[in-house]
């Protein structure tokens, strides 16, 4: 840790910010590099990891992986009768067809979803939340929204909107490079 950042943290007795340390170190060691973008990207990586860990803590007591929760939440937000085709789920959750099949099999074995023959095309099936799946989805979605609100409590509405706009622009850039 660089002396200037360490001293500042000690003086402020505040949160230790690893990214500030890294940026300070790169300024010292490689002044030819502009670390501004790493200041942003590094924070996004760290925040993402922390959010992932926190979500894992919420899901772990229920024995769910995030992708499984994502399927339950996608079915729930689709509205009654909470039923979609595997292809629709695959597109919404961004999984391969093999991974989606395995995931749906796990959720079916836990009686969180049931598989139905598609009334419009007998060759295909749909996945539908069971009562048990709907109850669990509602509970976990409530916890997910509470967690998101807790994480964003230090940001006012304008800051949240600005951050969402900026992250949307970054995501768009990633899709176009």
Coordinates of N, CA, C and O in Angstrom, one line a residue:
X1 N 0.9 -1.2 0.0 CA 0.0 0.0 0.0 C 0.9 1.2 0.0 O 1.9 1.3 0.7
X2 N 0.6 2.2 -0.8 CA 1.4 3.4 -0.9 C 1.2 4.2 0.4 O 0.2 4.2 1.0
X3 N 2.3 5.0 0.7 CA 2.3 5.7 1.9 C 1.2 6.8 1.9 O 0.6 7.0 3.0
X4 N 1.0 7.5 0.8 CA 0.0 8.6 0.8 C -1.4 8.1 1.0 O -2.1 8.7 1.8
X5 N -1.8 7.0 0.4 CA -3.1 6.5 0.6 C -3.3 5.9 2.0 O -4.3 6.1 2.6
X6 N -2.3 5.2 2.5 CA -2.3 4.6 3.8 C -2.5 5.7 4.9 O -3.3 5.6 5.7
X7 N -1.7 6.8 4.7 CA -1.8 7.9 5.6 C -3.1 8.6 5.6 O -3.7 8.9 6.6
X8 N -3.7 8.8 4.4 CA -5.0 9.4 4.2 C -6.1 8.5 4.9 O -6.9 9.0 5.6
X9 N -6.0 7.2 4.7 CA -7.0 6.3 5.3 C -6.9 6.3 6.9 O -7.9 6.3 7.6
X10 N -5.6 6.4 7.4 CA -5.5 6.4 8.8 C -6.0 7.7 9.4 O -6.6 7.8 10.4
X11 N -5.7 8.8 8.7 CA -6.2 10.1 9.1 C -7.7 10.2 9.1 O -8.3 10.8 10.0
X12 N -8.3 9.7 8.1 CA -9.8 9.7 8.0 C -10.5 8.6 8.8 O -11.7 8.7 9.1
X13 N -9.7 7.6 9.2 CA -10.3 6.4 9.9 C -11.5 6.0 9.1 O -12.6 5.7 9.7
X14 N -11.4 5.9 7.8 CA -12.5 5.5 7.0 C -12.3 4.2 6.3 O -11.3 3.5 6.5
X15 N -13.2 3.9 5.4 CA -13.2 2.7 4.6 C -11.9 2.6 3.8 O -11.4 3.5 3.2
X16 N -11.2 1.4 3.9 CA -10.0 1.2 3.1 C -10.4 0.9 1.7 O -11.2 0.0 1.4
X17 N -10.0 1.7 0.7 CA -10.3 1.6 -0.7 C -9.2 1.0 -1.5 O -8.2 1.8 -1.8
X18 N -9.2 -0.3 -1.8 CA -8.1 -0.9 -2.5 C -7.9 -0.3 -3.9 O -6.8 -0.2 -4.3
X19 N -9.0 0.1 -4.5 CA -8.8 0.7 -5.9 C -8.0 2.0 -5.8 O -7.2 2.3 -6.6
X20 N -8.3 2.8 -4.8 CA -7.5 4.0 -4.6 C -6.0 3.7 -4.4 O -5.1 4.4 -5.0
X21 N -5.7 2.7 -3.7 CA -4.3 2.2 -3.5 C -3.7 1.8 -4.8 O -2.6 2.2 -5.2
X22 N -4.5 1.0 -5.6 CA -4.0 0.5 -6.9 C -3.7 1.7 -7.8 O -2.7 1.7 -8.5
X23 N -4.6 2.6 -7.9 CA -4.4 3.8 -8.8 C -3.2 4.6 -8.3 O -2.4 5.0 -9.2
X24 N -3.1 4.8 -7.0 CA -1.9 5.5 -6.5 C -0.6 4.8 -6.9 O 0.4 5.4 -7.3
X25 N -0.6 3.5 -6.7 CA 0.6 2.7 -7.0 C 0.9 2.8 -8.5 O 2.1 2.9 -8.9
X26 N -0.1 2.7 -9.4 CA 0.2 2.8 -10.8 C 0.6 4.2 -11.2 O 1.5 4.3 -12.1
X27 N 0.1 5.2 -10.6 CA 0.6 6.6 -10.8 C 2.1 6.6 -10.5 O 2.9 7.2 -11.3
X28 N 2.5 6.0 -9.4 CA 3.9 6.0 -9.0 C 4.8 5.1 -9.9 O 5.9 5.5 -10.4
X29 N 4.3 3.9 -10.2 CA 5.1 2.9 -10.9 C 5.1 3.1 -12.4 O 6.1 2.8 -13.1
X30 N 4.0 3.5 -13.0 CA 3.9 3.7 -14.4 C 3.1 5.0 -14.7 O 2.0 5.0 -15.1
X31 N 3.8 6.1 -14.5 CA 3.1 7.4 -14.8 C 2.8 7.6 -16.2 O 2.0 8.5 -16.5
X32 N 3.3 6.7 -17.1 CA 2.9 6.8 -18.5 C 1.5 6.3 -18.8 O 1.0 6.5 -19.9
X33 N 1.0 5.5 -17.9 CA -0.4 4.9 -18.1 C -1.4 5.8 -17.4 O -1.2 6.4 -16.3
X34 N -2.6 5.9 -18.1 CA -3.7 6.7 -17.5 C -4.6 5.7 -16.8 O -5.3 4.9 -17.5
X35 N -4.7 5.6 -15.5 CA -5.5 4.6 -14.8 C -7.0 5.0 -14.6 O -7.7 4.3 -13.9
X36 N -7.4 6.1 -15.2 CA -8.8 6.5 -15.0 C -9.8 5.4 -15.3 O -10.8 5.2 -14.6
X37 N -9.7 4.7 -16.5 CA -10.6 3.7 -16.8 C -10.5 2.5 -15.8 O -11.6 1.9 -15.5
X38 N -9.3 2.2 -15.4 CA -9.2 1.1 -14.4 C -9.8 1.5 -13.1 O -10.3 0.6 -12.3
X39 N -9.9 2.8 -12.8 CA -10.5 3.3 -11.6 C -12.0 2.9 -11.6 O -12.6 2.4 -10.6
X40 N -12.6 2.9 -12.8 CA -14.0 2.6 -13.0 C -14.2 1.0 -13.0 O -15.0 0.4 -12.3
X41 N -13.4 0.4 -13.9 CA -13.6 -1.0 -14.2 C -13.2 -1.8 -12.9 O -13.9 -2.8 -12.6
X42 N -12.2 -1.4 -12.2 CA -11.8 -2.1 -11.0 C -12.9 -2.1 -10.0 O -13.2 -3.1 -9.3
X43 N -13.6 -0.9 -9.8 CA -14.7 -0.8 -8.9 C -15.9 -1.6 -9.3 O -16.5 -2.3 -8.5
X44 N -16.2 -1.7 -10.6 CA -17.3 -2.5 -11.1 C -17.0 -4.0 -10.8 O -17.9 -4.7 -10.3
X45 N -15.8 -4.4 -11.0 CA -15.4 -5.8 -10.7 C -15.6 -6.1 -9.2 O -16.2 -7.1 -8.8
X46 N -15.1 -5.2 -8.4 CA -15.2 -5.4 -6.9 C -16.7 -5.4 -6.4 O -17.1 -6.2 -5.6
X47 N -17.4 -4.4 -6.9 CA -18.8 -4.3 -6.6 C -19.6 -5.6 -7.0 O -20.4 -6.2 -6.3
X48 N -19.3 -6.0 -8.3 CA -19.9 -7.2 -8.8 C -19.7 -8.4 -7.9 O -20.6 -9.2 -7.6
X49 N -18.4 -8.6 -7.5 CA -18.1 -9.7 -6.7 C -18.8 -9.7 -5.3 O -19.3 -10.7 -4.9
X50 N -18.8 -8.5 -4.8 CA -19.5 -8.3 -3.5 C -21.0 -8.6 -3.6 O -21.6 -9.3 -2.8
X51 N -21.6 -8.1 -4.7 CA -23.1 -8.3 -4.9 C -23.3 -9.8 -5.1 O -24.3 -10.4 -4.6
X52 N -22.5 -10.5 -5.9 CA -22.6 -11.9 -6.1 C -22.5 -12.7 -4.8 O -23.3 -13.6 -4.5
X53 N -21.6 -12.3 -3.9 CA -21.4 -13.0 -2.6 C -22.6 -12.8 -1.8 O -23.1 -13.7 -1.1
X54 N -23.2 -11.6 -1.8 CA -24.3 -11.3 -0.9 C -25.5 -12.1 -1.4 O -26.3 -12.5 -0.6
X55 N -25.7 -12.1 -2.7 CA -26.8 -12.9 -3.3 C -26.7 -14.4 -3.0 O -27.7 -15.0 -2.7
X56 N -25.4 -14.9 -3.0 CA -25.2 -16.3 -2.7 C -25.7 -16.5 -1.2 O -26.3 -17.6 -0.9
X57 N -25.4 -15.6 -0.3 CA -25.8 -15.7 1.1 C -27.3 -15.8 1.2 O -27.9 -16.5 2.1
X58 N -28.0 -15.1 0.4 CA -29.5 -15.1 0.4 C -30.0 -16.5 -0.2 O -31.0 -17.1 0.4
X59 N -29.4 -17.0 -1.2 CA -29.9 -18.2 -1.9 C -29.4 -19.5 -1.3 O -30.1 -20.5 -1.3
X60 N -28.3 -19.4 -0.6 CA -27.7 -20.7 -0.1 C -28.6 -21.4 0.9 O -28.8 -22.6 0.8
X61 N -29.3 -20.8 1.8 CA -30.2 -21.5 2.7 C -31.3 -22.2 2.0 O -31.9 -23.2 2.5
X62 N -31.6 -21.8 0.7 CA -32.7 -22.4 -0.1 C -32.2 -23.4 -1.1 O -32.9 -23.9 -1.9
X63 N -30.8 -23.6 -1.0 CA -30.2 -24.6 -1.9 C -30.3 -24.2 -3.4 O -30.3 -25.1 -4.2
X64 N -30.3 -22.9 -3.7 CA -30.4 -22.5 -5.1 C -29.2 -21.8 -5.6 O -28.5 -21.1 -4.8
X65 N -28.9 -22.0 -6.8 CA -27.8 -21.2 -7.5 C -28.5 -20.0 -8.1 O -29.7 -20.0 -8.3
X66 N -27.7 -19.0 -8.4 CA -28.2 -17.8 -9.0 C -29.0 -18.0 -10.3 O -30.1 -17.5 -10.5
X67 N -28.5 -18.9 -11.1 CA -29.2 -19.2 -12.4 C -30.5 -19.8 -12.2 O -31.5 -19.6 -12.9
X68 N -30.6 -20.6 -11.1 CA -31.9 -21.2 -10.8 C -32.9 -20.2 -10.3 O -34.1 -20.1 -10.7
X69 N -32.4 -19.3 -9.4 CA -33.2 -18.2 -9.0 C -33.7 -17.3 -10.1 O -34.8 -16.9 -10.2
X70 N -32.7 -17.1 -11.0 CA -33.0 -16.2 -12.2 C -34.2 -16.8 -13.0 O -35.1 -16.1 -13.5
X71 N -34.2 -18.2 -13.2 CA -35.3 -18.8 -13.9 C -36.6 -18.6 -13.2 O -37.6 -18.3 -13.7
X72 N -36.6 -18.9 -11.8 CA -37.8 -18.7 -11.0 C -38.3 -17.2 -11.1 O -39.5 -17.0 -11.3
X73 N -37.4 -16.3 -11.0 CA -37.8 -14.9 -11.1 C -38.3 -14.5 -12.5 O -39.3 -13.7 -12.6
X74 N -37.7 -15.1 -13.5 CA -38.2 -14.8 -14.9 C -39.6 -15.4 -15.1 O -40.4 -14.7 -15.7
X75 N -39.8 -16.6 -14.6 CA -41.2 -17.1 -14.7 C -42.1 -16.3 -13.9 O -43.3 -16.0 -14.4
X76 N -41.7 -15.8 -12.8 CA -42.6 -15.0 -11.9 C -43.0 -13.7 -12.6 O -44.1 -13.2 -12.6
X77 N -42.0 -13.0 -13.2 CA -42.2 -11.7 -13.8 C -42.9 -11.8 -15.1 O -43.4 -10.8 -15.7
X78 N -43.0 -13.0 -15.7 CA -43.8 -13.2 -16.9 C -45.3 -13.1 -16.7 O -46.0 -12.9 -17.7
X79 N -45.7 -13.1 -15.4 CA -47.1 -13.0 -15.1 C -47.9 -14.3 -15.2 O -47.4 -15.3 -15.8
X80 N -49.0 -14.3 -14.6 CA -49.8 -15.6 -14.6 C -50.1 -16.0 -16.1 O -50.3 -15.1 -16.9
X81 N -49.9 -17.3 -16.4 CA -49.8 -18.4 -15.5 C -48.4 -18.8 -15.1 O -48.1 -19.9 -14.8
X82 N -47.4 -17.8 -15.3 CA -46.0 -18.1 -14.9 C -45.4 -19.2 -15.7 O -44.8 -20.1 -15.1
X83 N -45.5 -19.1 -17.0 CA -45.2 -20.3 -17.9 C -44.5 -19.7 -19.1 O -45.0 -18.8 -19.7
X84 N -43.3 -20.3 -19.4 CA -42.5 -19.9 -20.6 C -41.9 -21.2 -21.2 O -41.8 -22.2 -20.5
X85 N -41.6 -21.1 -22.5 CA -40.9 -22.2 -23.1 C -39.4 -22.2 -22.7 O -38.9 -21.1 -22.2
X86 N -38.7 -23.3 -22.7 CA -37.3 -23.3 -22.4 C -36.5 -22.3 -23.3 O -35.6 -21.7 -22.8
X87 N -36.9 -22.1 -24.5 CA -36.2 -21.2 -25.4 C -36.4 -19.7 -24.9 O -35.4 -19.0 -24.8
X88 N -37.6 -19.4 -24.5 CA -37.8 -18.1 -23.9 C -37.0 -17.9 -22.6 O -36.4 -16.8 -22.4
X89 N -36.9 -18.9 -21.8 CA -36.1 -18.8 -20.6 C -34.6 -18.7 -20.9 O -33.9 -17.9 -20.3
X90 N -34.2 -19.5 -21.9 CA -32.8 -19.5 -22.3 C -32.4 -18.1 -22.8 O -31.3 -17.6 -22.4
X91 N -33.2 -17.5 -23.5 CA -32.9 -16.1 -24.0 C -32.9 -15.1 -22.9 O -32.1 -14.2 -22.8
X92 N -33.8 -15.3 -21.9 CA -33.9 -14.3 -20.8 C -32.7 -14.5 -19.8 O -32.3 -13.5 -19.2
X93 N -32.3 -15.7 -19.6 CA -31.3 -16.0 -18.6 C -29.9 -16.2 -19.2 O -28.9 -16.2 -18.5
X94 N -29.8 -16.3 -20.5 CA -28.6 -16.5 -21.2 C -27.8 -17.7 -20.8 O -26.7 -17.6 -20.2
X95 N -28.4 -18.8 -21.1 CA -27.8 -20.1 -20.8 C -27.8 -20.9 -22.1 O -28.7 -20.7 -23.0
X96 N -27.0 -21.9 -22.3 CA -27.0 -22.8 -23.4 C -28.2 -23.7 -23.2 O -28.8 -23.9 -22.1
X97 N -28.7 -24.3 -24.3 CA -29.9 -25.2 -24.2 C -29.6 -26.4 -23.3 O -30.5 -26.8 -22.5
X98 N -28.4 -27.0 -23.3 CA -28.0 -28.1 -22.4 C -28.1 -27.7 -21.0 O -28.6 -28.4 -20.1
X99 N -27.5 -26.5 -20.7 CA -27.5 -26.0 -19.3 C -28.9 -25.7 -18.8 O -29.3 -26.0 -17.7
X100 N -29.7 -25.2 -19.7 CA -31.1 -24.9 -19.4 C -31.9 -26.2 -19.1 O -32.6 -26.2 -18.1
X101 N -31.7 -27.2 -19.9 CA -32.4 -28.5 -19.7 C -32.0 -29.0 -18.3 O -32.9 -29.4 -17.5
X102 N -30.7 -29.0 -18.0 CA -30.3 -29.5 -16.7 C -30.9 -28.7 -15.5 O -31.3 -29.2 -14.5
X103 N -30.9 -27.4 -15.7 CA -31.4 -26.5 -14.7 C -32.9 -26.8 -14.5 O -33.4 -26.9 -13.3
X104 N -33.7 -26.9 -15.6 CA -35.1 -27.1 -15.5 C -35.3 -28.5 -14.8 O -36.3 -28.7 -14.1
X105 N -34.5 -29.5 -15.1 CA -34.6 -30.8 -14.5 C -34.5 -30.7 -13.0 O -35.2 -31.3 -12.2
X106 N -33.5 -29.9 -12.5 CA -33.3 -29.7 -11.1 C -34.5 -29.0 -10.4 O -34.9 -29.4 -9.4
X107 N -35.0 -28.0 -11.1 CA -36.1 -27.3 -10.5 C -37.4 -28.2 -10.5 O -38.2 -28.1 -9.6
X108 N -37.5 -29.0 -11.5 CA -38.6 -30.0 -11.6 C -38.5 -31.0 -10.5 O -39.5 -31.3 -9.8
X109 N -37.3 -31.5 -10.2 CA -37.2 -32.5 -9.2 C -37.4 -31.9 -7.8 O -37.9 -32.7 -6.9
X110 N -37.2 -30.6 -7.7 CA -37.5 -30.0 -6.4 C -38.9 -29.5 -6.3 O -39.3 -28.9 -5.3
X111 N -39.7 -29.8 -7.3 CA -41.1 -29.4 -7.4 C -41.4 -27.9 -7.4 O -42.4 -27.4 -6.9
X112 N -40.4 -27.1 -7.9 CA -40.5 -25.7 -8.0 C -41.1 -25.3 -9.3 O -41.7 -24.2 -9.4
X113 N -41.0 -26.1 -10.3 CA -41.6 -25.9 -11.6 C -42.2 -27.3 -12.1 O -41.9 -28.3 -11.5
X114 N -43.1 -27.2 -13.0 CA -43.6 -28.4 -13.7 C -43.5 -28.2 -15.2 O -43.5 -27.0 -15.6
X115 N -43.3 -29.3 -15.9 CA -43.1 -29.2 -17.3 C -44.5 -29.6 -17.9 O -45.1 -30.6 -17.5
X116 N -44.9 -28.8 -18.9 CA -46.2 -29.0 -19.6 C -46.0 -29.1 -21.1 O -45.1 -28.5 -21.6
X117 N -46.8 -29.9 -21.7 CA -46.8 -29.9 -23.2 C -47.3 -28.6 -23.6 O -48.3 -28.1 -23.1
X118 N -46.7 -28.0 -24.6 CA -47.1 -26.7 -25.1 C -48.4 -26.9 -25.9 O -48.4 -27.7 -26.8
X119 N -49.5 -26.2 -25.5 CA -50.8 -26.4 -26.1 C -50.8 -26.0 -27.6 O -51.5 -26.5 -28.4
X120 N -49.9 -25.0 -27.9 CA -49.8 -24.5 -29.3 C -48.9 -25.4 -30.2 O -49.1 -25.4 -31.4
X121 N -48.0 -26.1 -29.6 CA -47.1 -27.0 -30.4 C -46.8 -28.2 -29.5 O -45.9 -28.1 -28.7
X122 N -47.4 -29.3 -29.8 CA -47.3 -30.5 -29.0 C -45.9 -31.0 -29.0 O -45.6 -31.9 -28.1
X123 N -45.0 -30.6 -29.9 CA -43.6 -31.1 -29.9 C -42.8 -30.4 -28.8 O -41.7 -30.9 -28.5
X124 N -43.2 -29.3 -28.3 CA -42.4 -28.6 -27.3 C -43.1 -28.6 -25.9 O -44.3 -28.9 -25.8
X125 N -42.4 -28.2 -24.9 CA -42.9 -28.1 -23.6 C -42.7 -26.7 -23.1 O -42.0 -25.8 -23.7
X126 N -43.4 -26.4 -22.0 CA -43.2 -25.2 -21.2 C -42.8 -25.5 -19.8 O -43.0 -26.6 -19.3
X127 N -42.2 -24.5 -19.1 CA -41.9 -24.6 -17.7 C -42.9 -23.7 -17.0 O -43.0 -22.5 -17.4
X128 N -43.5 -24.1 -15.9 CA -44.4 -23.3 -15.2 C -44.1 -23.4 -13.7 O -43.9 -24.5 -13.2
X129 N -44.2 -22.3 -13.0 CA -44.0 -22.3 -11.6 C -45.1 -23.1 -10.9 O -46.3 -23.0 -11.3
X130 N -44.8 -24.0 -9.9 CA -45.7 -24.6 -9.1 C -46.1 -23.7 -8.0 O -45.5 -22.6 -7.8
X131 N -47.1 -24.0 -7.2 CA -47.4 -23.2 -6.0 C -46.2 -23.0 -5.1 O -45.9 -21.9 -4.6
X132 N -45.5 -24.1 -4.9 CA -44.2 -24.1 -4.1 C -43.2 -23.1 -4.7 O -42.6 -22.3 -4.0
X133 N -43.0 -23.2 -6.0 CA -42.1 -22.4 -6.7 C -42.5 -20.9 -6.7 O -41.7 -20.0 -6.5
X134 N -43.8 -20.7 -6.8 CA -44.3 -19.3 -6.8 C -44.1 -18.7 -5.4 O -43.6 -17.5 -5.3
X135 N -44.3 -19.4 -4.4 CA -44.1 -18.9 -3.0 C -42.6 -18.6 -2.8 O -42.3 -17.6 -2.2
X136 N -41.8 -19.5 -3.2 CA -40.3 -19.3 -3.0 C -39.8 -18.1 -3.9 O -39.1 -17.3 -3.4
X137 N -40.3 -18.1 -5.1 CA -39.9 -16.9 -6.0 C -40.4 -15.6 -5.3 O -39.6 -14.7 -5.3
X138 N -41.6 -15.5 -4.9 CA -42.0 -14.3 -4.2 C -41.2 -13.9 -3.0 O -40.8 -12.7 -2.9
X139 N -40.9 -14.9 -2.2 CA -40.0 -14.6 -1.0 C -38.7 -14.1 -1.4 O -38.2 -13.1 -0.9
X140 N -38.0 -14.8 -2.3 CA -36.6 -14.5 -2.7 C -36.6 -13.2 -3.5 O -35.6 -12.4 -3.4
X141 N -37.6 -12.9 -4.3 CA -37.6 -11.7 -5.1 C -37.8 -10.5 -4.1 O -37.1 -9.5 -4.2
X142 N -38.6 -10.7 -3.1 CA -38.7 -9.6 -2.0 C -37.4 -9.4 -1.4 O -36.9 -8.2 -1.2
X143 N -36.6 -10.5 -1.0 CA -35.3 -10.3 -0.4 C -34.3 -9.7 -1.4 O -33.5 -8.9 -1.0
X144 N -34.4 -10.0 -2.7 CA -33.5 -9.5 -3.7 C -33.8 -7.9 -3.8 O -32.8 -7.2 -3.9
X145 N -35.0 -7.5 -3.8 CA -35.3 -6.1 -3.9 C -34.9 -5.4 -2.6 O -34.3 -4.2 -2.7
X146 N -35.0 -6.0 -1.5 CA -34.6 -5.4 -0.2 C -33.0 -5.2 -0.2 O -32.5 -4.2 0.2
X147 N -32.4 -6.2 -0.7 CA -30.9 -6.2 -0.8 C -30.5 -5.1 -1.8 O -29.5 -4.3 -1.5
X148 N -31.1 -5.0 -2.9 CA -30.7 -3.9 -3.9 C -31.0 -2.5 -3.2 O -30.1 -1.6 -3.4
X149 N -32.1 -2.4 -2.5 CA -32.3 -1.1 -1.9 C -31.3 -0.8 -0.8 O -30.8 0.4 -0.7
X150 N -30.9 -1.8 -0.1 CA -29.9 -1.6 1.0 C -28.5 -1.2 0.4 O -27.9 -0.3 0.8
X151 N -28.1 -1.9 -0.7 CA -26.9 -1.6 -1.4 C -26.9 -0.1 -2.0 O -25.8 0.5 -2.0
X152 N -28.0 0.3 -2.4 CA -28.1 1.6 -3.0 C -28.5 2.7 -2.1 O -28.8 3.9 -2.5
X153 N -28.6 2.4 -0.8 CA -29.1 3.4 0.2 C -28.3 4.7 0.2 O -28.8 5.8 0.6
X154 N -27.0 4.6 -0.1 CA -26.2 5.8 -0.1 C -26.3 6.7 -1.3 O -25.6 7.7 -1.4
X155 N -27.1 6.3 -2.2 CA -27.3 7.0 -3.5 C -28.7 7.6 -3.5 O -29.7 6.9 -3.2
X156 N -28.9 8.9 -3.8 CA -30.2 9.4 -4.0 C -30.8 9.0 -5.3 O -30.1 8.4 -6.2
X157 N -32.0 9.3 -5.6 CA -32.7 8.9 -6.8 C -31.9 9.4 -8.1 O -31.7 8.6 -9.0
X158 N -31.5 10.6 -8.0 CA -30.8 11.2 -9.2 C -29.5 10.4 -9.4 O -29.1 10.1 -10.6
X159 N -28.7 10.1 -8.3 CA -27.5 9.4 -8.5 C -27.8 8.0 -9.0 O -27.0 7.5 -9.9
X160 N -28.8 7.3 -8.5 CA -29.1 6.0 -9.0 C -29.5 6.0 -10.5 O -29.0 5.2 -11.3
X161 N -30.3 7.0 -10.9 CA -30.6 7.2 -12.3 C -29.4 7.4 -13.2 O -29.2 6.9 -14.3
X162 N -28.5 8.3 -12.7 CA -27.2 8.6 -13.4 C -26.4 7.4 -13.5 O -25.8 7.1 -14.6
X163 N -26.2 6.6 -12.4 CA -25.4 5.4 -12.5 C -26.0 4.4 -13.4 O -25.2 3.8 -14.2
X164 N -27.3 4.2 -13.4 CA -27.9 3.3 -14.3 C -27.7 3.7 -15.8 O -27.4 2.8 -16.6
X165 N -27.8 5.0 -16.0 CA -27.6 5.5 -17.4 C -26.1 5.2 -17.8 O -25.9 4.7 -18.9
X166 N -25.2 5.5 -16.9 CA -23.8 5.3 -17.2 C -23.4 3.8 -17.5 O -22.8 3.4 -18.4
X167 N -24.0 2.9 -16.6 CA -23.7 1.5 -16.7 C -24.4 0.9 -18.0 O -23.8 0.1 -18.6
X168 N -25.5 1.5 -18.3 CA -26.2 1.1 -19.6 C -25.3 1.4 -20.8 O -25.1 0.6 -21.7
X169 N -24.7 2.6 -20.7 CA -23.8 3.0 -21.8 C -22.6 2.2 -21.9 O -22.1 1.8 -23.0
X170 N -22.0 1.8 -20.7 CA -20.9 0.9 -20.7 C -21.2 -0.5 -21.3 O -20.5 -1.1 -22.0
X171 N -22.4 -1.0 -20.9 CA -22.8 -2.3 -21.4 C -23.0 -2.2 -22.9 O -22.6 -3.2 -23.6
X172 N -23.6 -1.1 -23.4 CA -23.8 -1.0 -24.8 C -22.4 -1.0 -25.5 O -22.2 -1.6 -26.6
X173 N -21.4 -0.3 -24.9 CA -20.1 -0.3 -25.5 C -19.5 -1.7 -25.5 O -18.8 -2.0 -26.5
X174 N -19.7 -2.4 -24.5 CA -19.1 -3.8 -24.5 C -19.7 -4.7 -25.6 O -19.0 -5.5 -26.1
X175 N -21.0 -4.4 -25.9 CA -21.6 -5.2 -27.0 C -21.1 -4.8 -28.4 O -21.3 -5.5 -29.3
X176 N -20.6 -3.6 -28.4 CA -20.2 -3.1 -29.8 C -18.7 -3.1 -30.0 O -18.3 -2.8 -31.1
X177 N -17.9 -3.5 -29.1 CA -16.4 -3.6 -29.3 C -16.0 -5.1 -29.6 O -16.6 -6.0 -29.3

